[in-house]
Amino acid sequence: MNIKDLTAVVTGGASGLGYASAAALTQAGAKVVLLDVGQLRVDRAAAKIGCLGFECDVRDDQRVAEIVAQVGEELGCVRINVNCAGVAGGMLLVDKNGPVDIDSYRRVIEINLIGTVSLMTRCAAQMMQADALNDDGERGVVINTSSIAAFEGMIGQGAYAASKGAIASLCLPVAREFAARGVRVMAIAPGLFETPIMDQIPEKVVDSMLAKTHFPTRMGRPEEFADAVLAICRNPMFNGTTVRLDGAVRLEAR
Ligand SMILES: NC(=O)c1ccc[n+]([C@@H]2O[C@H](COP(=O)([O-])OP(=O)(O)OC[C@H]3O[C@@H](n4cnc5c(N)ncnc54)[C@H](O)[C@@H]3O)[C@@H](O)[C@H]2O)c1
């Protein structure tokens, strides 16, 4: 699809991969709305990029529904939805004090998985009501953020890997479900990217992951994730799969 003038909703847009995606989509001529928590962070990021921003916790399905409806009315039907809102949520499932506090586990699943599903279903439903954009009958695209932890999670990623594994595994069935209505569904599984989420991961774990990254031997840059987002938007053959963006790193247990 031609990105110019299309409406795009990007979650986690105040920081890291979401911010870079919102900026790149704006640069490519899309009408971008970023969502994130913290009014000040949202306002600052939106002003810096030159796009719109809404304070929104992706766990609040009602608020998500209201924002997506408002965006559709004011900017035109959402055509691109990039979901980057997420937390690292490292935890052992049984530590020296006993089993994990189940609410901590639930929080990771609710933000990383349910929040993504809330956005993608609201945005996709709107895309399906719109006219086709081209002869293929394309109406829109959803790009979710998985992680390489979906495939080889490390110790301490029992919650995070489950949430990201779900993002990877829902991609094909949902792409199949939405296909007849012209909506594509993709996921990107980043390896190690230089963003603030890395502050939540112990330094020695980051060092160990970097040591196993083959080429390039550095962290990914948020702009490189954003480039992948643009490529997926533009190329309609990207559908129903999770693309690893990881410099050939394969995680080990720790
Ligand atoms: N950076 C990496 O190496 C890496 C690797 C694999 C996957 N990811 C995934 O990429 C996505 C983006 O992460 P990032 O690296 O840019 O980190 P980041 O911390 O810079 O960005 C995540 C954003 O999500 C927002 N967020 C968290 N909870 C939210 C909620 N309930 N509602 C709305 N927004 C919320 C945060 O405020 C933040 O702005 C995440 O889903 C993360 O799991 C990142």
PDB file of N, CA, C and O in Angstrom, residues 194-254:
ATOM      1  N   GLU A 194      18.221  -1.111  20.924  1.00  0.00           N
ATOM      2  CA  GLU A 194      18.667  -0.088  21.865  1.00  0.00           C
ATOM      3  C   GLU A 194      17.495   0.827  22.227  1.00  0.00           C
ATOM      4  O   GLU A 194      17.250   1.837  21.559  1.00  0.00           O
ATOM      5  N   THR A 195      16.741   0.469  23.252  1.00  0.00           N
ATOM      6  CA  THR A 195      15.598   1.274  23.699  1.00  0.00           C
ATOM      7  C   THR A 195      15.543   1.246  25.224  1.00  0.00           C
ATOM      8  O   THR A 195      16.196   0.400  25.856  1.00  0.00           O
ATOM      9  N   PRO A 196      14.719   2.108  25.825  1.00  0.00           N
ATOM     10  CA  PRO A 196      14.646   2.141  27.289  1.00  0.00           C
ATOM     11  C   PRO A 196      14.193   0.829  27.941  1.00  0.00           C
ATOM     12  O   PRO A 196      14.440   0.601  29.114  1.00  0.00           O
ATOM     13  N   ILE A 197      13.525  -0.070  27.182  1.00  0.00           N
ATOM     14  CA  ILE A 197      13.077  -1.331  27.793  1.00  0.00           C
ATOM     15  C   ILE A 197      14.283  -2.137  28.280  1.00  0.00           C
ATOM     16  O   ILE A 197      14.180  -2.946  29.205  1.00  0.00           O
ATOM     17  N   MET A 198      15.445  -1.887  27.659  1.00  0.00           N
ATOM     18  CA  MET A 198      16.665  -2.599  28.041  1.00  0.00           C
ATOM     19  C   MET A 198      17.071  -2.278  29.479  1.00  0.00           C
ATOM     20  O   MET A 198      17.772  -3.057  30.115  1.00  0.00           O
ATOM     21  N   ASP A 199      16.602  -1.108  29.999  1.00  0.00           N
ATOM     22  CA  ASP A 199      16.916  -0.751  31.384  1.00  0.00           C
ATOM     23  C   ASP A 199      16.286  -1.739  32.370  1.00  0.00           C
ATOM     24  O   ASP A 199      16.716  -1.849  33.516  1.00  0.00           O
ATOM     25  N   GLN A 200      15.241  -2.449  31.911  1.00  0.00           N
ATOM     26  CA  GLN A 200      14.554  -3.411  32.795  1.00  0.00           C
ATOM     27  C   GLN A 200      15.268  -4.769  32.802  1.00  0.00           C
ATOM     28  O   GLN A 200      14.883  -5.668  33.534  1.00  0.00           O
ATOM     29  N   ILE A 201      16.274  -4.919  31.936  1.00  0.00           N
ATOM     30  CA  ILE A 201      16.963  -6.214  31.820  1.00  0.00           C
ATOM     31  C   ILE A 201      18.361  -6.090  32.417  1.00  0.00           C
ATOM     32  O   ILE A 201      19.082  -5.131  32.109  1.00  0.00           O
ATOM     33  N   PRO A 202      18.766  -7.039  33.317  1.00  0.00           N
ATOM     34  CA  PRO A 202      20.085  -6.929  33.946  1.00  0.00           C
ATOM     35  C   PRO A 202      21.204  -6.816  32.911  1.00  0.00           C
ATOM     36  O   PRO A 202      21.160  -7.469  31.868  1.00  0.00           O
ATOM     37  N   GLU A 203      22.223  -5.987  33.248  1.00  0.00           N
ATOM     38  CA  GLU A 203      23.303  -5.690  32.294  1.00  0.00           C
ATOM     39  C   GLU A 203      24.008  -6.952  31.811  1.00  0.00           C
ATOM     40  O   GLU A 203      24.341  -7.098  30.635  1.00  0.00           O
ATOM     41  N   LYS A 204      24.194  -7.908  32.751  1.00  0.00           N
ATOM     42  CA  LYS A 204      24.947  -9.108  32.335  1.00  0.00           C
ATOM     43  C   LYS A 204      24.134  -9.954  31.357  1.00  0.00           C
ATOM     44  O   LYS A 204      24.694 -10.637  30.494  1.00  0.00           O
ATOM     45  N   VAL A 205      22.811  -9.884  31.449  1.00  0.00           N
ATOM     46  CA  VAL A 205      21.964 -10.618  30.485  1.00  0.00           C
ATOM     47  C   VAL A 205      22.073  -9.953  29.109  1.00  0.00           C
ATOM     48  O   VAL A 205      22.221 -10.623  28.084  1.00  0.00           O
ATOM     49  N   VAL A 206      22.043  -8.608  29.100  1.00  0.00           N
ATOM     50  CA  VAL A 206      22.178  -7.871  27.836  1.00  0.00           C
ATOM     51  C   VAL A 206      23.534  -8.181  27.199  1.00  0.00           C
ATOM     52  O   VAL A 206      23.621  -8.481  25.993  1.00  0.00           O
ATOM     53  N   ASP A 207      24.605  -8.168  28.020  1.00  0.00           N
ATOM     54  CA  ASP A 207      25.946  -8.461  27.497  1.00  0.00           C
ATOM     55  C   ASP A 207      26.008  -9.854  26.903  1.00  0.00           C
ATOM     56  O   ASP A 207      26.593 -10.077  25.842  1.00  0.00           O
ATOM     57  N   SER A 208      25.372 -10.815  27.602  1.00  0.00           N
ATOM     58  CA  SER A 208      25.409 -12.196  27.111  1.00  0.00           C
ATOM     59  C   SER A 208      24.643 -12.325  25.790  1.00  0.00           C
ATOM     60  O   SER A 208      25.061 -13.043  24.882  1.00  0.00           O
ATOM     61  N   MET A 209      23.520 -11.583  25.674  1.00  0.00           N
ATOM     62  CA  MET A 209      22.761 -11.613  24.417  1.00  0.00           C
ATOM     63  C   MET A 209      23.569 -10.980  23.282  1.00  0.00           C
ATOM     64  O   MET A 209      23.605 -11.494  22.167  1.00  0.00           O
ATOM     65  N   LEU A 210      24.233  -9.876  23.592  1.00  0.00           N
ATOM     66  CA  LEU A 210      25.019  -9.172  22.564  1.00  0.00           C
ATOM     67  C   LEU A 210      26.164 -10.043  22.068  1.00  0.00           C
ATOM     68  O   LEU A 210      26.469 -10.066  20.868  1.00  0.00           O
ATOM     69  N   ALA A 211      26.767 -10.795  22.984  1.00  0.00           N
ATOM     70  CA  ALA A 211      27.905 -11.654  22.623  1.00  0.00           C
ATOM     71  C   ALA A 211      27.469 -12.729  21.628  1.00  0.00           C
ATOM     72  O   ALA A 211      28.296 -13.273  20.894  1.00  0.00           O
ATOM     73  N   LYS A 212      26.163 -13.028  21.605  1.00  0.00           N
ATOM     74  CA  LYS A 212      25.673 -14.086  20.698  1.00  0.00           C
ATOM     75  C   LYS A 212      25.040 -13.522  19.427  1.00  0.00           C
ATOM     76  O   LYS A 212      24.445 -14.261  18.652  1.00  0.00           O
ATOM     77  N   THR A 213      25.123 -12.206  19.266  1.00  0.00           N
ATOM     78  CA  THR A 213      24.570 -11.584  18.056  1.00  0.00           C
ATOM     79  C   THR A 213      25.636 -11.622  16.972  1.00  0.00           C
ATOM     80  O   THR A 213      26.746 -11.134  17.161  1.00  0.00           O
ATOM     81  N   HIS A 214      25.325 -12.248  15.829  1.00  0.00           N
ATOM     82  CA  HIS A 214      26.368 -12.547  14.838  1.00  0.00           C
ATOM     83  C   HIS A 214      26.706 -11.366  13.942  1.00  0.00           C
ATOM     84  O   HIS A 214      27.852 -10.996  13.797  1.00  0.00           O
ATOM     85  N   PHE A 215      25.698 -10.797  13.314  1.00  0.00           N
ATOM     86  CA  PHE A 215      25.967  -9.623  12.471  1.00  0.00           C
ATOM     87  C   PHE A 215      24.675  -8.847  12.297  1.00  0.00           C
ATOM     88  O   PHE A 215      23.666  -9.438  11.940  1.00  0.00           O
ATOM     89  N   PRO A 216      24.731  -7.522  12.497  1.00  0.00           N
ATOM     90  CA  PRO A 216      25.878  -6.769  13.005  1.00  0.00           C
ATOM     91  C   PRO A 216      26.053  -7.001  14.508  1.00  0.00           C
ATOM     92  O   PRO A 216      25.078  -7.254  15.206  1.00  0.00           O
ATOM     93  N   THR A 217      27.276  -6.880  14.992  1.00  0.00           N
ATOM     94  CA  THR A 217      27.557  -7.190  16.393  1.00  0.00           C
ATOM     95  C   THR A 217      27.284  -5.973  17.278  1.00  0.00           C
ATOM     96  O   THR A 217      28.173  -5.440  17.930  1.00  0.00           O
ATOM     97  N   ARG A 218      26.075  -5.550  17.258  1.00  0.00           N
ATOM     98  CA  ARG A 218      25.616  -4.403  18.062  1.00  0.00           C
ATOM     99  C   ARG A 218      24.106  -4.544  18.226  1.00  0.00           C
ATOM    100  O   ARG A 218      23.486  -5.407  17.601  1.00  0.00           O
ATOM    101  N   MET A 219      23.565  -3.690  19.088  1.00  0.00           N
ATOM    102  CA  MET A 219      22.104  -3.677  19.212  1.00  0.00           C
ATOM    103  C   MET A 219      21.476  -3.079  17.951  1.00  0.00           C
ATOM    104  O   MET A 219      22.092  -2.248  17.268  1.00  0.00           O
ATOM    105  N   GLY A 220      20.266  -3.493  17.674  1.00  0.00           N
ATOM    106  CA  GLY A 220      19.518  -2.882  16.583  1.00  0.00           C
ATOM    107  C   GLY A 220      19.140  -1.453  16.940  1.00  0.00           C
ATOM    108  O   GLY A 220      19.051  -1.100  18.123  1.00  0.00           O
ATOM    109  N   ARG A 221      18.975  -0.645  15.926  1.00  0.00           N
ATOM    110  CA  ARG A 221      18.544   0.742  16.156  1.00  0.00           C
ATOM    111  C   ARG A 221      17.039   0.823  15.921  1.00  0.00           C
ATOM    112  O   ARG A 221      16.529   0.200  14.979  1.00  0.00           O
ATOM    113  N   PRO A 222      16.344   1.613  16.730  1.00  0.00           N
ATOM    114  CA  PRO A 222      14.889   1.734  16.543  1.00  0.00           C
ATOM    115  C   PRO A 222      14.499   2.069  15.106  1.00  0.00           C
ATOM    116  O   PRO A 222      13.493   1.582  14.599  1.00  0.00           O
ATOM    117  N   GLU A 223      15.339   2.863  14.412  1.00  0.00           N
ATOM    118  CA  GLU A 223      15.023   3.225  13.022  1.00  0.00           C
ATOM    119  C   GLU A 223      15.034   1.990  12.124  1.00  0.00           C
ATOM    120  O   GLU A 223      14.353   1.955  11.097  1.00  0.00           O
ATOM    121  N   GLU A 224      15.830   0.973  12.497  1.00  0.00           N
ATOM    122  CA  GLU A 224      15.871  -0.255  11.686  1.00  0.00           C
ATOM    123  C   GLU A 224      14.584  -1.055  11.864  1.00  0.00           C
ATOM    124  O   GLU A 224      14.097  -1.698  10.924  1.00  0.00           O
ATOM    125  N   PHE A 225      14.017  -0.999  13.058  1.00  0.00           N
ATOM    126  CA  PHE A 225      12.692  -1.613  13.271  1.00  0.00           C
ATOM    127  C   PHE A 225      11.660  -0.845  12.438  1.00  0.00           C
ATOM    128  O   PHE A 225      10.832  -1.442  11.746  1.00  0.00           O
ATOM    129  N   ALA A 226      11.734   0.487  12.492  1.00  0.00           N
ATOM    130  CA  ALA A 226      10.767   1.317  11.748  1.00  0.00           C
ATOM    131  C   ALA A 226      10.860   1.055  10.248  1.00  0.00           C
ATOM    132  O   ALA A 226       9.841   1.037   9.548  1.00  0.00           O
ATOM    133  N   ASP A 227      12.073   0.815   9.746  1.00  0.00           N
ATOM    134  CA  ASP A 227      12.249   0.482   8.316  1.00  0.00           C
ATOM    135  C   ASP A 227      11.470  -0.791   7.972  1.00  0.00           C
ATOM    136  O   ASP A 227      10.874  -0.896   6.898  1.00  0.00           O
ATOM    137  N   ALA A 228      11.517  -1.764   8.892  1.00  0.00           N
ATOM    138  CA  ALA A 228      10.790  -3.026   8.658  1.00  0.00           C
ATOM    139  C   ALA A 228       9.279  -2.769   8.645  1.00  0.00           C
ATOM    140  O   ALA A 228       8.542  -3.351   7.841  1.00  0.00           O
ATOM    141  N   VAL A 229       8.830  -1.879   9.522  1.00  0.00           N
ATOM    142  CA  VAL A 229       7.400  -1.519   9.549  1.00  0.00           C
ATOM    143  C   VAL A 229       6.986  -0.934   8.198  1.00  0.00           C
ATOM    144  O   VAL A 229       5.972  -1.329   7.615  1.00  0.00           O
ATOM    145  N   LEU A 230       7.797  -0.020   7.685  1.00  0.00           N
ATOM    146  CA  LEU A 230       7.465   0.602   6.392  1.00  0.00           C
ATOM    147  C   LEU A 230       7.459  -0.444   5.279  1.00  0.00           C
ATOM    148  O   LEU A 230       6.565  -0.453   4.418  1.00  0.00           O
ATOM    149  N   ALA A 231       8.446  -1.340   5.292  1.00  0.00           N
ATOM    150  CA  ALA A 231       8.531  -2.377   4.249  1.00  0.00           C
ATOM    151  C   ALA A 231       7.291  -3.273   4.290  1.00  0.00           C
ATOM    152  O   ALA A 231       6.730  -3.616   3.236  1.00  0.00           O
ATOM    153  N   ILE A 232       6.858  -3.620   5.476  1.00  0.00           N
ATOM    154  CA  ILE A 232       5.663  -4.487   5.611  1.00  0.00           C
ATOM    155  C   ILE A 232       4.418  -3.755   5.118  1.00  0.00           C
ATOM    156  O   ILE A 232       3.570  -4.334   4.433  1.00  0.00           O
ATOM    157  N   CYS A 233       4.314  -2.481   5.457  1.00  0.00           N
ATOM    158  CA  CYS A 233       3.158  -1.708   4.966  1.00  0.00           C
ATOM    159  C   CYS A 233       3.133  -1.715   3.438  1.00  0.00           C
ATOM    160  O   CYS A 233       2.091  -1.913   2.817  1.00  0.00           O
ATOM    161  N   ARG A 234       4.296  -1.505   2.834  1.00  0.00           N
ATOM    162  CA  ARG A 234       4.355  -1.285   1.375  1.00  0.00           C
ATOM    163  C   ARG A 234       4.209  -2.569   0.576  1.00  0.00           C
ATOM    164  O   ARG A 234       3.730  -2.541  -0.550  1.00  0.00           O
ATOM    165  N   ASN A 235       4.647  -3.690   1.146  1.00  0.00           N
ATOM    166  CA  ASN A 235       4.698  -4.938   0.377  1.00  0.00           C
ATOM    167  C   ASN A 235       3.568  -5.883   0.801  1.00  0.00           C
ATOM    168  O   ASN A 235       3.617  -6.479   1.871  1.00  0.00           O
ATOM    169  N   PRO A 236       2.548  -6.056  -0.058  1.00  0.00           N
ATOM    170  CA  PRO A 236       1.372  -6.828   0.347  1.00  0.00           C
ATOM    171  C   PRO A 236       1.630  -8.318   0.522  1.00  0.00           C
ATOM    172  O   PRO A 236       0.786  -9.024   1.082  1.00  0.00           O
ATOM    173  N   MET A 237       2.787  -8.806   0.058  1.00  0.00           N
ATOM    174  CA  MET A 237       3.063 -10.232   0.234  1.00  0.00           C
ATOM    175  C   MET A 237       3.475 -10.565   1.672  1.00  0.00           C
ATOM    176  O   MET A 237       3.506 -11.733   2.062  1.00  0.00           O
ATOM    177  N   PHE A 238       3.802  -9.558   2.454  1.00  0.00           N
ATOM    178  CA  PHE A 238       4.042  -9.798   3.888  1.00  0.00           C
ATOM    179  C   PHE A 238       2.696 -10.030   4.557  1.00  0.00           C
ATOM    180  O   PHE A 238       1.924  -9.085   4.753  1.00  0.00           O
ATOM    181  N   ASN A 239       2.410 -11.264   4.912  1.00  0.00           N
ATOM    182  CA  ASN A 239       1.143 -11.546   5.588  1.00  0.00           C
ATOM    183  C   ASN A 239       1.211 -12.868   6.345  1.00  0.00           C
ATOM    184  O   ASN A 239       1.779 -13.846   5.845  1.00  0.00           O
ATOM    185  N   GLY A 240       0.672 -12.863   7.553  1.00  0.00           N
ATOM    186  CA  GLY A 240       0.469 -14.112   8.306  1.00  0.00           C
ATOM    187  C   GLY A 240       1.719 -14.723   8.883  1.00  0.00           C
ATOM    188  O   GLY A 240       1.727 -15.918   9.199  1.00  0.00           O
ATOM    189  N   THR A 241       2.768 -13.922   9.063  1.00  0.00           N
ATOM    190  CA  THR A 241       3.983 -14.517   9.621  1.00  0.00           C
ATOM    191  C   THR A 241       4.708 -13.549  10.558  1.00  0.00           C
ATOM    192  O   THR A 241       4.398 -12.365  10.607  1.00  0.00           O
ATOM    193  N   THR A 242       5.662 -14.106  11.275  1.00  0.00           N
ATOM    194  CA  THR A 242       6.466 -13.313  12.203  1.00  0.00           C
ATOM    195  C   THR A 242       7.881 -13.223  11.652  1.00  0.00           C
ATOM    196  O   THR A 242       8.529 -14.244  11.447  1.00  0.00           O
ATOM    197  N   VAL A 243       8.323 -12.007  11.392  1.00  0.00           N
ATOM    198  CA  VAL A 243       9.659 -11.791  10.831  1.00  0.00           C
ATOM    199  C   VAL A 243      10.648 -11.523  11.957  1.00  0.00           C
ATOM    200  O   VAL A 243      10.450 -10.603  12.752  1.00  0.00           O
ATOM    201  N   ARG A 244      11.702 -12.334  12.014  1.00  0.00           N
ATOM    202  CA  ARG A 244      12.756 -12.077  13.003  1.00  0.00           C
ATOM    203  C   ARG A 244      13.641 -10.941  12.505  1.00  0.00           C
ATOM    204  O   ARG A 244      14.003 -10.896  11.332  1.00  0.00           O
ATOM    205  N   LEU A 245      13.975 -10.036  13.421  1.00  0.00           N
ATOM    206  CA  LEU A 245      14.836  -8.892  13.081  1.00  0.00           C
ATOM    207  C   LEU A 245      15.899  -8.881  14.164  1.00  0.00           C
ATOM    208  O   LEU A 245      15.758  -8.186  15.178  1.00  0.00           O
ATOM    209  N   ASP A 246      16.949  -9.707  13.980  1.00  0.00           N
ATOM    210  CA  ASP A 246      17.740 -10.042  15.165  1.00  0.00           C
ATOM    211  C   ASP A 246      19.236 -10.252  14.953  1.00  0.00           C
ATOM    212  O   ASP A 246      19.920 -10.722  15.869  1.00  0.00           O
ATOM    213  N   GLY A 247      19.764  -9.935  13.759  1.00  0.00           N
ATOM    214  CA  GLY A 247      21.212 -10.123  13.585  1.00  0.00           C
ATOM    215  C   GLY A 247      21.671 -11.550  13.845  1.00  0.00           C
ATOM    216  O   GLY A 247      22.804 -11.781  14.264  1.00  0.00           O
ATOM    217  N   ALA A 248      20.777 -12.504  13.626  1.00  0.00           N
ATOM    218  CA  ALA A 248      21.069 -13.944  13.762  1.00  0.00           C
ATOM    219  C   ALA A 248      21.363 -14.385  15.198  1.00  0.00           C
ATOM    220  O   ALA A 248      21.950 -15.448  15.420  1.00  0.00           O
ATOM    221  N   VAL A 249      20.949 -13.589  16.179  1.00  0.00           N
ATOM    222  CA  VAL A 249      21.142 -14.035  17.571  1.00  0.00           C
ATOM    223  C   VAL A 249      20.160 -15.161  17.891  1.00  0.00           C
ATOM    224  O   VAL A 249      19.028 -15.180  17.392  1.00  0.00           O
ATOM    225  N   ARG A 250      20.604 -16.147  18.657  1.00  0.00           N
ATOM    226  CA  ARG A 250      19.722 -17.182  19.208  1.00  0.00           C
ATOM    227  C   ARG A 250      19.970 -17.214  20.712  1.00  0.00           C
ATOM    228  O   ARG A 250      21.097 -17.451  21.157  1.00  0.00           O
ATOM    229  N   LEU A 251      18.928 -16.942  21.476  1.00  0.00           N
ATOM    230  CA  LEU A 251      19.094 -16.841  22.923  1.00  0.00           C
ATOM    231  C   LEU A 251      19.339 -18.208  23.546  1.00  0.00           C
ATOM    232  O   LEU A 251      18.790 -19.211  23.103  1.00  0.00           O
ATOM    233  N   GLU A 252      20.153 -18.199  24.597  1.00  0.00           N
ATOM    234  CA  GLU A 252      20.350 -19.421  25.388  1.00  0.00           C
ATOM    235  C   GLU A 252      19.627 -19.258  26.714  1.00  0.00           C
ATOM    236  O   GLU A 252      18.881 -18.295  26.895  1.00  0.00           O
ATOM    237  N   ALA A 253      19.823 -20.191  27.635  1.00  0.00           N
ATOM    238  CA  ALA A 253      19.024 -20.170  28.872  1.00  0.00           C
ATOM    239  C   ALA A 253      19.256 -18.911  29.713  1.00  0.00           C
ATOM    240  O   ALA A 253      18.340 -18.393  30.348  1.00  0.00           O
ATOM    241  N   ARG A 254      20.491 -18.415  29.723  1.00  0.00           N
ATOM    242  CA  ARG A 254      20.756 -17.189  30.486  1.00  0.00           C
ATOM    243  C   ARG A 254      21.847 -16.358  29.838  1.00  0.00           C
ATOM    244  O   ARG A 254      22.479 -16.810  28.924  1.00  0.00           O
TER     245      ARG A 254
END
